[in-house]
mmCIF file of C-alpha atoms (C1' of nucleotides) in Angstrom:
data_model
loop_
_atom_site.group_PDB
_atom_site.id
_atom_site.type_symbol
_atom_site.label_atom_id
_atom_site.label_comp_id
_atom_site.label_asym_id
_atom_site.label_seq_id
_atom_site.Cartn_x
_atom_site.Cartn_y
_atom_site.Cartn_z
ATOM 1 C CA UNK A 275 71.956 27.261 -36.076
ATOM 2 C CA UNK A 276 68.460 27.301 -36.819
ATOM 3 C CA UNK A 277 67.882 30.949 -35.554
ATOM 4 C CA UNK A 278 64.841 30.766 -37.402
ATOM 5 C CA UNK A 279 63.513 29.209 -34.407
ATOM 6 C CA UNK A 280 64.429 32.303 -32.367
ATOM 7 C CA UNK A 281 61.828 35.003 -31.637
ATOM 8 C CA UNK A 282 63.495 38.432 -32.002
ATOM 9 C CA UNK A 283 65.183 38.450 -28.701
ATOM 10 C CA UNK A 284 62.956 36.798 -27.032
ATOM 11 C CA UNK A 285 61.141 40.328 -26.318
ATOM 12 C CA UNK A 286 59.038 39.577 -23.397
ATOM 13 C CA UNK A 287 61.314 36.491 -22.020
ATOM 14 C CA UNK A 288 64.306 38.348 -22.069
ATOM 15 C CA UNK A 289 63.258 40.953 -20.090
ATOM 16 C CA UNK A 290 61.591 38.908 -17.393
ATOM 17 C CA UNK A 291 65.729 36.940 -17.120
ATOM 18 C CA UNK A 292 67.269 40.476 -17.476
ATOM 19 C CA UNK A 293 64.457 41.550 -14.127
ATOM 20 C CA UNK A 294 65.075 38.525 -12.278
ATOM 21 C CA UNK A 295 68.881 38.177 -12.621
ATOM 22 C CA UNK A 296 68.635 42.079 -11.183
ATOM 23 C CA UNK A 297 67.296 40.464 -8.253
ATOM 24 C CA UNK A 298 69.654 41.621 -5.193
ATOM 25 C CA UNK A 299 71.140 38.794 -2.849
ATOM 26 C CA UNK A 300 68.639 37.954 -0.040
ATOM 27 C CA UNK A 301 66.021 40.181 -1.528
ATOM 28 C CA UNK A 302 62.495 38.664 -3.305
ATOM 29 C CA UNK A 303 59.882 40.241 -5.703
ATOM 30 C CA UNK A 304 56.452 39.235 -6.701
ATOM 31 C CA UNK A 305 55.060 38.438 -9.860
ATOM 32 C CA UNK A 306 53.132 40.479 -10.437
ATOM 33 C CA UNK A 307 55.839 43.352 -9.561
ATOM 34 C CA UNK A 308 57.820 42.314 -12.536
ATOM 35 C CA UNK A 309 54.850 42.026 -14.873
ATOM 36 C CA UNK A 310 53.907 45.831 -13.892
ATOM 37 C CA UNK A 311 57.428 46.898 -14.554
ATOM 38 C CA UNK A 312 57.715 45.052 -17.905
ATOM 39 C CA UNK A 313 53.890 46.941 -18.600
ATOM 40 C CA UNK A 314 52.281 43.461 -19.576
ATOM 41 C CA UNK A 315 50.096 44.983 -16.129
ATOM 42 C CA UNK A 316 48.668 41.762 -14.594
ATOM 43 C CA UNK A 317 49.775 39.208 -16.670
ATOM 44 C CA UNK A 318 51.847 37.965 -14.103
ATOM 45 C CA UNK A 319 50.878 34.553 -15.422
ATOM 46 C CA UNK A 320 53.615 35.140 -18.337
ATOM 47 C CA UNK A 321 56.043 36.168 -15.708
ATOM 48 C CA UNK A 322 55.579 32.522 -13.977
ATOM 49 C CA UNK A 323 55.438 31.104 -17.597
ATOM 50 C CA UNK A 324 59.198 33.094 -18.932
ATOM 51 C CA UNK A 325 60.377 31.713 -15.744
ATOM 52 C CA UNK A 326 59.341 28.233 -16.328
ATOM 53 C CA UNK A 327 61.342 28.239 -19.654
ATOM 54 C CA UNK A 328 64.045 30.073 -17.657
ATOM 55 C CA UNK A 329 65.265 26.032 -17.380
ATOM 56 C CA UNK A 330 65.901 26.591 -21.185
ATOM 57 C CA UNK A 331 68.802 29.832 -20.525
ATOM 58 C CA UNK A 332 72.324 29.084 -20.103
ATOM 59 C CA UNK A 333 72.032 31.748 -17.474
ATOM 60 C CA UNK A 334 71.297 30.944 -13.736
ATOM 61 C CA UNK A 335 68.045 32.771 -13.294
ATOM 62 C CA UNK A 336 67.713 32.947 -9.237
ATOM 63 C CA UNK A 337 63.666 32.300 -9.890
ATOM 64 C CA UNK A 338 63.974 31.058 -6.363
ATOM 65 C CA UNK A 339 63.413 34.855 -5.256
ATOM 66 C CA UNK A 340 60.681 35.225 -7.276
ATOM 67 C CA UNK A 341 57.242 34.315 -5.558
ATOM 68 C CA UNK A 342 53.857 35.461 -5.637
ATOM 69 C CA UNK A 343 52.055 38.205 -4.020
ATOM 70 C CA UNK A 344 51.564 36.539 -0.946
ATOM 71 C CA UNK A 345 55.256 35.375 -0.065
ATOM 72 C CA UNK A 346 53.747 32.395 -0.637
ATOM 73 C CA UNK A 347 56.659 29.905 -2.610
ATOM 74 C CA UNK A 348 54.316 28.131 -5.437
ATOM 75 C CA UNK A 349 56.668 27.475 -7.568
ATOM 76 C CA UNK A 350 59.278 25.533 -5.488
ATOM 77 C CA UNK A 351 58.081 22.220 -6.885
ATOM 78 C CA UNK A 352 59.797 23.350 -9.851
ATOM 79 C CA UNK A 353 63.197 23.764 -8.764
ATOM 80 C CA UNK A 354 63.691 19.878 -9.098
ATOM 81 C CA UNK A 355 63.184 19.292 -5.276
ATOM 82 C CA UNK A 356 59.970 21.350 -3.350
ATOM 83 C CA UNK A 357 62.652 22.110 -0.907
ATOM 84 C CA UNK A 358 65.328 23.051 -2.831
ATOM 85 C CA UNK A 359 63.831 26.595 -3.043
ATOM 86 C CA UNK A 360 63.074 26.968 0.879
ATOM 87 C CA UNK A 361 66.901 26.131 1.050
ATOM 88 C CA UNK A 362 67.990 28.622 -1.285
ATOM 89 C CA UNK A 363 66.275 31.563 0.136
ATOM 90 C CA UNK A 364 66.856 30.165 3.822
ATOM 91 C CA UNK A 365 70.609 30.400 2.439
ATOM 92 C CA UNK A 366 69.728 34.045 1.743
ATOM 93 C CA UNK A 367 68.685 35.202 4.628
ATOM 94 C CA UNK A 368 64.762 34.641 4.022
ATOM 95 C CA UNK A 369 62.935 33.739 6.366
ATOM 96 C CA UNK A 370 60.440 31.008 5.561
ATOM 97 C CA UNK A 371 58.032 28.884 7.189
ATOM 98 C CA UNK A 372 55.354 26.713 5.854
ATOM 99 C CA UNK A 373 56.622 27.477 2.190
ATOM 100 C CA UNK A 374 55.711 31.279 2.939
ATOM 101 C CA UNK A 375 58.053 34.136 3.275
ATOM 102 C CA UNK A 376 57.911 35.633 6.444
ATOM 103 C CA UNK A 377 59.669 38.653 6.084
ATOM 104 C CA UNK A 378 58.325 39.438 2.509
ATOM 105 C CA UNK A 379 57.909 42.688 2.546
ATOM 106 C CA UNK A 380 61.024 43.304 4.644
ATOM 107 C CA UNK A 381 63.004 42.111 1.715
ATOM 108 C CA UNK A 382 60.715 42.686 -1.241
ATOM 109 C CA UNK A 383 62.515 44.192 -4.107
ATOM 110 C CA UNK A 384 60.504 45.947 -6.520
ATOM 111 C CA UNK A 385 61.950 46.525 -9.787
ATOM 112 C CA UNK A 386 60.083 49.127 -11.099
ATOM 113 C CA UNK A 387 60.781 50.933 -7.833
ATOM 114 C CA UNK A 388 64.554 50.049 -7.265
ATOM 115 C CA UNK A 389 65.248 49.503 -10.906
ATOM 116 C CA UNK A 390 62.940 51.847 -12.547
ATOM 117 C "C1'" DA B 163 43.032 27.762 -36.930
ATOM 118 C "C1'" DT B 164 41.102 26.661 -32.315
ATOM 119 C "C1'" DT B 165 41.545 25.256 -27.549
ATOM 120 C "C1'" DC B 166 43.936 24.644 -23.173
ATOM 121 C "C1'" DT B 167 47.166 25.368 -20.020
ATOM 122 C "C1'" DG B 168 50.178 28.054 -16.948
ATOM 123 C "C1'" DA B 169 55.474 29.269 -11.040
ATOM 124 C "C1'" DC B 170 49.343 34.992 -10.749
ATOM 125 C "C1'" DA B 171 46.351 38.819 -9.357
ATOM 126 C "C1'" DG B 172 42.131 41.176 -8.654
ATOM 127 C "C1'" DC B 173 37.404 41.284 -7.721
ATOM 128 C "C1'" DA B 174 32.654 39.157 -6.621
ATOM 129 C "C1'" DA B 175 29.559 36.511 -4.020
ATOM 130 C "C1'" DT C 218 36.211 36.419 6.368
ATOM 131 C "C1'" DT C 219 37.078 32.751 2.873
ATOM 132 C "C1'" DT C 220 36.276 30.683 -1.376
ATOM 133 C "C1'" DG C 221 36.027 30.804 -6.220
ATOM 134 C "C1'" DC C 222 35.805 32.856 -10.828
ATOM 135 C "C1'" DT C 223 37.483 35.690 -14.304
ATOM 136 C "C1'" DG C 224 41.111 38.267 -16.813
ATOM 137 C "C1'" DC C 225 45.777 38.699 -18.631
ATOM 138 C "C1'" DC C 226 49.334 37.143 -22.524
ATOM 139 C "C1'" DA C 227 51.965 33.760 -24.722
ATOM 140 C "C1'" DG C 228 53.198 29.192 -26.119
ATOM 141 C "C1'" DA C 229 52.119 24.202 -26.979
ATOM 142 C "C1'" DA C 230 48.965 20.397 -28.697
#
DNA sequence: ATTCTGACAGCAA
DNA sequence: TTTGCTGCCAGAA
């Protein structure tokens, strides 16, 4: 099946789906928070990037509770419809308004902190 | 092989 | 203060 194709486990991917589907119901993390805790430091770019071929994993990877720094939800146009991901986390008991998570750090989940 | 992009973050002006 | 530029790493053209 053409695992030639396939990277060796996907290394850097796999952890960032492993982080994310870690992700607690009704909690959120940052970028940048999984970058540091996968030590790629402030790369969070590839973070965004792992999650944008998340599409390509069988698994549901709840990227919906990943946003930047800011609570701010830039990648919602991605989720198919820009407010599919508003309705997601709204479903999770995030509060958001004007695409930005209001209670961020209420229910910011930091995986190198929770996880560790 | 080189260049550009990309769902960010940090720092400078 | 806000705005904008650079830096980071990896994959695609």
């Amino acid at each position: 099946m053409s695992q030639l194709k396939q990277k060796k486990n996907d290394d850097f991917f796999s952890k960032v789906y492993e982080v994310t589907k870690c992700i607690p119901y009704g909690r959120i993390t940052s970028y940048g928070a999984i970058a540091r805790y996968l030590g790629t430091g402030r790369s969070a770019r590839m973070v965004g990037w792992a999650l944008n071929v998340s599409h390509s994993n069988q698994e549901f990877i709840p990227a919906h509770r990943v946003v930047n720094r800011s609570g701010l939800l830039t990648g919602k146009h991605h989720f198919g419809n820009s407010t599919t991901m508003k309705q997601l986390l709204e479903n999770e008991g995030i509060i958001i308004e004007n695409d930005r998570i209001i209670n961020f750090e209420e229910n910011f989940w930091d995986p190198g902190k929770e996880l560790k």
